[in-house]
């Protein structure tokens, strides 16, 4: 089966239980093309690391098959899979120098000495740290150690590299810098990457595609743009970016349009995973898609609201408003050249287009 499609990595109907009862991974399917950067994004405990470990060979799948380059790897020892790995805690050998740490995967693979030396030098140049060859990991900053860990995963030139929250221990600025470094390295080397994170920004900025994970199930597998613009369900809408949520009942559905009853109001929306009238739904609208004091011809949804709070964020103004029964409704107004003429307590009109308002499965806790 695996060799029939052109994917480089293929998880097929993979399940995993540690205790024989609870499935921490349920029917996992994922195909990754050669050279692709795919991220598994999900909350802690959702089964991401377990999937990586099964691919690397440190855990066995309870059910299903995993293929790498068309070859089933379920019964292949980890060191025979030729996969590079990077973890959050760097996992460098503390008593070895950086050069020795980098040589290690090559010595294990019995490469000739001159080849090892050349590759170690090349990889230190690649991470722009040629001066640290003789130091030990403890003498390096966190960011430098993580770059060395990355170089060590790449030094034996694997075709596939797995990264499990590799930037989790770094501070925000360094993390953002490393995101670009990893992304550029991926583009330059054309290597296939499976990346794990619980940080949505990291997933959106680095990946070709993102698999959003929850409770061992992929909720949506799509490009970053599609995940943000067209979340397939309420979990994805809540997990990726910020959204306003309104509970209502589906009144009518016709093709790409639905009307949703919210108290005494009607909201026009785009039906996503609501099927029948009379059913509860949660509407999802991004805060930056809401217009204040819109012209009637700008938006097909228009309501009265009241400004409760204004918070200045430099590039935008974050506005909390009372809309229908909701006093936590957020509108993000860009700080454009026109000054905004609204103040706390003002009665305003707000509007949005039905295409920016997605009718999703009802969230019961609302
Ligand atoms: N070695 C293990 N033995 C038993 N349970 C485990 C083991 N590793 C992970 N789990 C459990 O499996 C679930 C998924 O864990 P994990 O794959 O680490 O999730 P994530 O990486 O998304 O945080 C969790 O409930 C976790 O407690
Ligand atoms: Mg994990």
Coordinates of C-alpha atoms in Angstrom, one line a residue, residues 29-340:
X29 CA -3.6 8.9 9.0
X30 CA -1.0 11.3 7.6
X31 CA 0.9 11.4 4.4
X32 CA 3.9 13.7 4.1
X33 CA 5.5 14.4 0.7
X34 CA 9.2 14.4 0.2
X35 CA 10.6 17.8 1.2
X36 CA 7.5 18.9 3.0
X37 CA 7.4 20.6 6.4
X38 CA 4.4 19.2 8.3
X39 CA 3.6 20.2 11.9
X40 CA 1.5 18.3 14.4
X41 CA -0.2 21.0 16.6
X42 CA -2.3 20.2 19.6
X43 CA -2.7 20.6 23.3
X44 CA -0.5 18.8 25.8
X45 CA -1.4 15.1 26.1
X46 CA -3.1 15.0 22.7
X47 CA -0.7 12.3 21.4
X48 CA 1.8 14.2 19.3
X49 CA 5.0 12.8 20.9
X50 CA 3.6 9.3 20.8
X51 CA 3.2 9.7 17.0
X52 CA 6.8 10.9 16.6
X53 CA 8.1 8.1 18.8
X54 CA 6.3 5.5 16.7
X55 CA 7.8 7.0 13.5
X56 CA 11.2 7.1 15.1
X57 CA 10.9 3.5 16.3
X58 CA 11.0 4.2 20.1
X59 CA 7.4 3.1 20.5
X60 CA 5.4 0.5 18.5
X61 CA 2.1 1.1 17.0
X62 CA -0.7 -1.0 18.5
X63 CA -2.5 -1.1 15.2
X64 CA -1.8 0.2 11.7
X65 CA 1.3 0.6 9.5
X66 CA 3.9 3.3 9.2
X67 CA 5.9 3.7 5.9
X68 CA 9.0 5.6 5.2
X69 CA 9.8 6.0 1.5
X70 CA 7.4 3.2 0.7
X71 CA 9.0 0.7 3.2
X72 CA 7.0 -0.5 6.2
X73 CA 9.1 0.4 9.3
X74 CA 7.0 -1.1 12.1
X75 CA 9.6 -3.8 12.7
X76 CA 12.7 -1.8 11.8
X77 CA 15.1 -0.8 14.7
X78 CA 15.3 3.0 15.3
X79 CA 19.0 3.3 14.1
X80 CA 18.0 1.6 10.8
X81 CA 15.4 4.2 10.0
X82 CA 17.9 7.0 9.2
X83 CA 15.8 9.7 10.9
X84 CA 17.3 12.8 12.6
X85 CA 15.7 13.9 15.9
X86 CA 15.7 17.1 17.9
X87 CA 14.1 17.4 21.3
X88 CA 13.2 20.3 23.6
X89 CA 16.0 19.5 26.1
X90 CA 18.7 19.4 23.4
X91 CA 19.9 15.9 24.6
X92 CA 23.6 16.8 24.0
X93 CA 26.2 14.7 25.8
X94 CA 27.4 17.1 28.5
X95 CA 30.9 15.6 28.9
X96 CA 31.7 15.7 25.2
X97 CA 32.8 18.8 23.3
X98 CA 30.5 20.2 20.6
X99 CA 32.7 18.7 17.9
X100 CA 32.6 15.3 19.6
X101 CA 28.8 15.6 20.0
X102 CA 28.5 16.3 16.2
X103 CA 30.9 13.5 15.4
X104 CA 29.0 10.9 17.4
X105 CA 26.3 10.0 14.9
X106 CA 29.0 9.7 12.2
X107 CA 31.3 7.5 14.3
X108 CA 28.4 5.2 15.0
X109 CA 27.8 5.0 11.3
X110 CA 31.6 4.2 10.8
X111 CA 32.4 7.1 8.4
X112 CA 36.1 7.6 7.7
X113 CA 37.9 10.1 10.0
X114 CA 38.5 12.8 7.3
X115 CA 34.9 12.7 6.2
X116 CA 33.7 13.1 9.8
X117 CA 36.0 16.1 10.3
X118 CA 34.8 17.7 7.1
X119 CA 31.1 17.2 8.0
X120 CA 31.5 18.5 11.5
X121 CA 33.1 21.6 10.2
X122 CA 30.4 22.0 7.6
X123 CA 27.6 21.7 10.1
X124 CA 29.2 24.2 12.5
X125 CA 29.4 26.6 9.6
X126 CA 25.8 25.9 8.8
X127 CA 24.6 27.0 12.2
X128 CA 27.1 29.8 12.2
X129 CA 29.0 28.6 15.3
X130 CA 32.4 27.6 14.0
X131 CA 34.1 29.0 17.2
X132 CA 32.4 26.6 19.6
X133 CA 33.9 23.3 18.4
X134 CA 36.1 22.8 21.4
X135 CA 33.6 23.9 24.1
X136 CA 31.2 21.7 26.1
X137 CA 27.4 22.2 26.0
X138 CA 27.4 23.7 29.5
X139 CA 29.5 26.6 28.2
X140 CA 26.9 27.5 25.5
X141 CA 23.7 29.5 25.8
X142 CA 20.3 27.7 25.4
X143 CA 19.9 29.0 21.9
X144 CA 23.4 27.9 20.9
X145 CA 22.8 24.4 22.4
X146 CA 19.6 24.1 20.4
X147 CA 21.4 25.0 17.2
X148 CA 24.0 22.3 18.0
X149 CA 21.2 19.8 18.6
X150 CA 19.8 20.8 15.2
X151 CA 23.2 20.4 13.5
X152 CA 23.7 17.0 15.2
X153 CA 20.4 15.8 13.8
X154 CA 21.4 16.9 10.3
X155 CA 25.1 15.9 10.3
X156 CA 24.5 12.4 9.1
X157 CA 22.3 13.8 6.3
X158 CA 19.1 12.0 7.0
X159 CA 16.2 12.4 4.6
X160 CA 13.8 12.9 7.4
X161 CA 14.0 15.0 10.6
X162 CA 11.6 14.9 13.5
X163 CA 11.5 17.8 16.0
X164 CA 9.5 17.6 19.2
X165 CA 8.9 21.1 20.7
X166 CA 12.6 22.0 20.0
X167 CA 12.2 25.7 20.8
X168 CA 10.0 25.2 24.0
X169 CA 12.9 26.1 26.4
X170 CA 13.9 29.3 24.6
X171 CA 12.7 32.8 25.4
X172 CA 10.3 34.4 22.9
X173 CA 12.8 36.5 20.9
X174 CA 15.2 33.6 20.4
X175 CA 12.3 31.3 19.6
X176 CA 11.2 33.5 16.8
X177 CA 14.7 33.8 15.4
X178 CA 15.1 30.0 15.5
X179 CA 11.8 29.5 13.8
X180 CA 13.2 31.4 10.8
X181 CA 16.5 29.6 11.0
X182 CA 14.8 26.2 10.9
X183 CA 12.5 27.3 8.1
X184 CA 15.4 28.6 6.0
X185 CA 17.5 25.5 6.7
X186 CA 14.5 23.4 5.6
X187 CA 14.2 25.4 2.4
X188 CA 17.9 25.2 1.7
X189 CA 18.3 21.5 2.3
X190 CA 15.0 20.3 0.9
X191 CA 14.7 17.8 3.8
X192 CA 11.4 16.4 5.0
X193 CA 10.4 17.6 8.4
X194 CA 7.8 16.5 10.9
X195 CA 7.6 19.1 13.6
X196 CA 5.6 19.0 16.9
X197 CA 4.5 22.0 18.9
X198 CA 1.6 23.2 21.0
X199 CA 2.4 26.8 19.8
X200 CA 0.1 27.9 17.1
X201 CA 2.2 30.8 15.9
X202 CA 5.2 28.5 15.5
X203 CA 3.0 26.0 13.5
X204 CA 1.5 28.8 11.3
X205 CA 4.8 30.5 10.4
X206 CA 6.9 27.4 9.7
X207 CA 4.8 24.8 8.1
X208 CA 3.6 23.8 4.6
X209 CA 0.7 22.0 6.3
X210 CA -0.5 21.6 9.9
X211 CA -2.3 18.7 11.4
X212 CA -4.3 19.9 14.3
X213 CA -4.5 17.2 16.9
X214 CA -6.9 16.7 19.8
X215 CA -7.5 13.6 21.9
X216 CA -5.5 11.4 19.5
X217 CA -7.5 12.5 16.4
X218 CA -6.5 14.8 13.6
X219 CA -9.2 17.6 13.6
X220 CA -8.0 19.2 10.4
X221 CA -5.0 18.9 8.1
X222 CA -4.5 21.9 6.0
X223 CA -2.2 24.8 5.1
X224 CA -1.8 27.6 7.7
X225 CA -4.0 30.0 5.7
X226 CA -6.8 27.5 5.3
X227 CA -6.7 26.6 9.0
X228 CA -7.0 30.2 10.0
X229 CA -9.5 31.3 7.3
X230 CA -11.6 28.1 7.1
X231 CA -11.5 26.1 10.4
X232 CA -13.4 22.9 9.9
X233 CA -14.8 22.8 13.4
X234 CA -15.1 24.7 16.7
X235 CA -12.0 23.1 18.2
X236 CA -9.8 24.3 15.4
X237 CA -11.4 27.7 15.3
X238 CA -10.7 28.1 19.1
X239 CA -7.2 26.7 19.0
X240 CA -5.9 28.7 16.0
X241 CA -6.1 32.5 16.5
X242 CA -8.7 34.4 18.4
X243 CA -12.4 34.2 17.6
X244 CA -15.7 35.5 18.9
X245 CA -18.2 32.8 19.6
X246 CA -22.0 33.2 19.5
X247 CA -24.4 30.4 20.4
X248 CA -27.5 30.1 18.3
X249 CA -30.0 27.8 16.6
X250 CA -30.0 27.1 12.9
X251 CA -33.2 28.6 11.4
X252 CA -32.6 28.0 7.6
X253 CA -29.9 26.4 5.5
X254 CA -29.5 26.9 1.8
X255 CA -26.4 25.9 -0.1
X256 CA -23.7 28.3 1.2
X257 CA -25.9 30.4 3.4
X258 CA -27.6 29.8 6.7
X259 CA -29.7 32.0 9.1
X260 CA -29.0 31.5 12.8
X261 CA -31.4 32.6 15.5
X262 CA -29.6 34.3 18.5
X263 CA -32.2 35.5 21.0
X264 CA -34.3 38.0 19.1
X265 CA -31.8 38.4 16.4
X266 CA -31.0 36.7 13.1
X267 CA -27.4 36.2 12.0
X268 CA -26.4 35.3 8.4
X269 CA -23.6 32.9 8.3
X270 CA -21.7 30.3 6.2
X271 CA -22.7 26.7 7.2
X272 CA -19.6 24.6 7.8
X273 CA -20.5 21.6 9.9
X274 CA -24.2 22.2 10.7
X275 CA -26.5 20.0 8.7
X276 CA -30.1 20.6 9.8
X277 CA -32.4 23.3 10.9
X278 CA -33.4 23.4 14.6
X279 CA -29.9 22.3 15.7
X280 CA -27.7 24.4 18.0
X281 CA -24.6 25.9 16.5
X282 CA -21.6 28.1 17.6
X283 CA -20.9 30.9 15.2
X284 CA -17.2 31.9 14.9
X285 CA -16.1 35.4 13.8
X286 CA -12.5 36.7 13.8
X287 CA -12.1 40.0 15.8
X288 CA -10.4 41.7 12.8
X289 CA -13.3 41.0 10.5
X290 CA -15.8 43.1 12.4
X291 CA -16.4 46.6 11.2
X292 CA -17.5 49.5 13.4
X293 CA -20.2 51.9 12.2
X294 CA -20.3 50.2 8.8
X295 CA -22.4 51.4 5.9
X296 CA -25.5 49.3 5.3
X297 CA -24.0 48.1 1.9
X298 CA -20.7 47.0 3.5
X299 CA -22.0 44.2 5.7
X300 CA -24.9 41.8 5.5
X301 CA -25.0 41.5 9.3
X302 CA -25.5 44.7 11.3
X303 CA -26.2 45.1 15.0
X304 CA -26.3 47.7 17.8
X305 CA -23.6 47.4 20.4
X306 CA -21.9 49.3 23.2
X307 CA -18.2 50.0 23.8
X308 CA -17.1 48.5 27.2
X309 CA -13.4 48.8 27.0
X310 CA -10.6 50.1 24.7
X311 CA -7.1 48.8 25.0
X312 CA -4.3 50.4 23.0
X313 CA -1.9 47.8 21.4
X314 CA 0.2 50.1 19.2
X315 CA -0.6 48.5 15.9
X316 CA -4.3 47.9 16.7
X317 CA -7.0 48.9 19.2
X318 CA -8.6 46.1 21.0
X319 CA -12.2 46.9 21.8
X320 CA -14.5 44.9 24.0
X321 CA -18.1 45.5 23.3
X322 CA -21.5 44.4 24.5
X323 CA -23.3 42.7 21.6
X324 CA -26.6 40.8 22.1
X325 CA -26.1 39.0 25.4
X326 CA -22.3 38.9 25.2
X327 CA -20.1 41.3 27.1
X328 CA -16.8 39.6 26.0
X329 CA -17.2 40.3 22.3
X330 CA -13.8 41.5 20.9
X331 CA -13.2 43.8 17.9
X332 CA -9.7 44.5 16.6
X333 CA -9.4 47.8 14.9
X334 CA -6.2 48.5 12.9
X335 CA -4.3 51.7 13.9
X336 CA -4.6 53.2 10.4
X337 CA -4.0 56.8 9.5
X338 CA -7.6 57.9 10.3
X339 CA -8.0 58.3 14.0
X340 CA -10.9 56.3 15.5

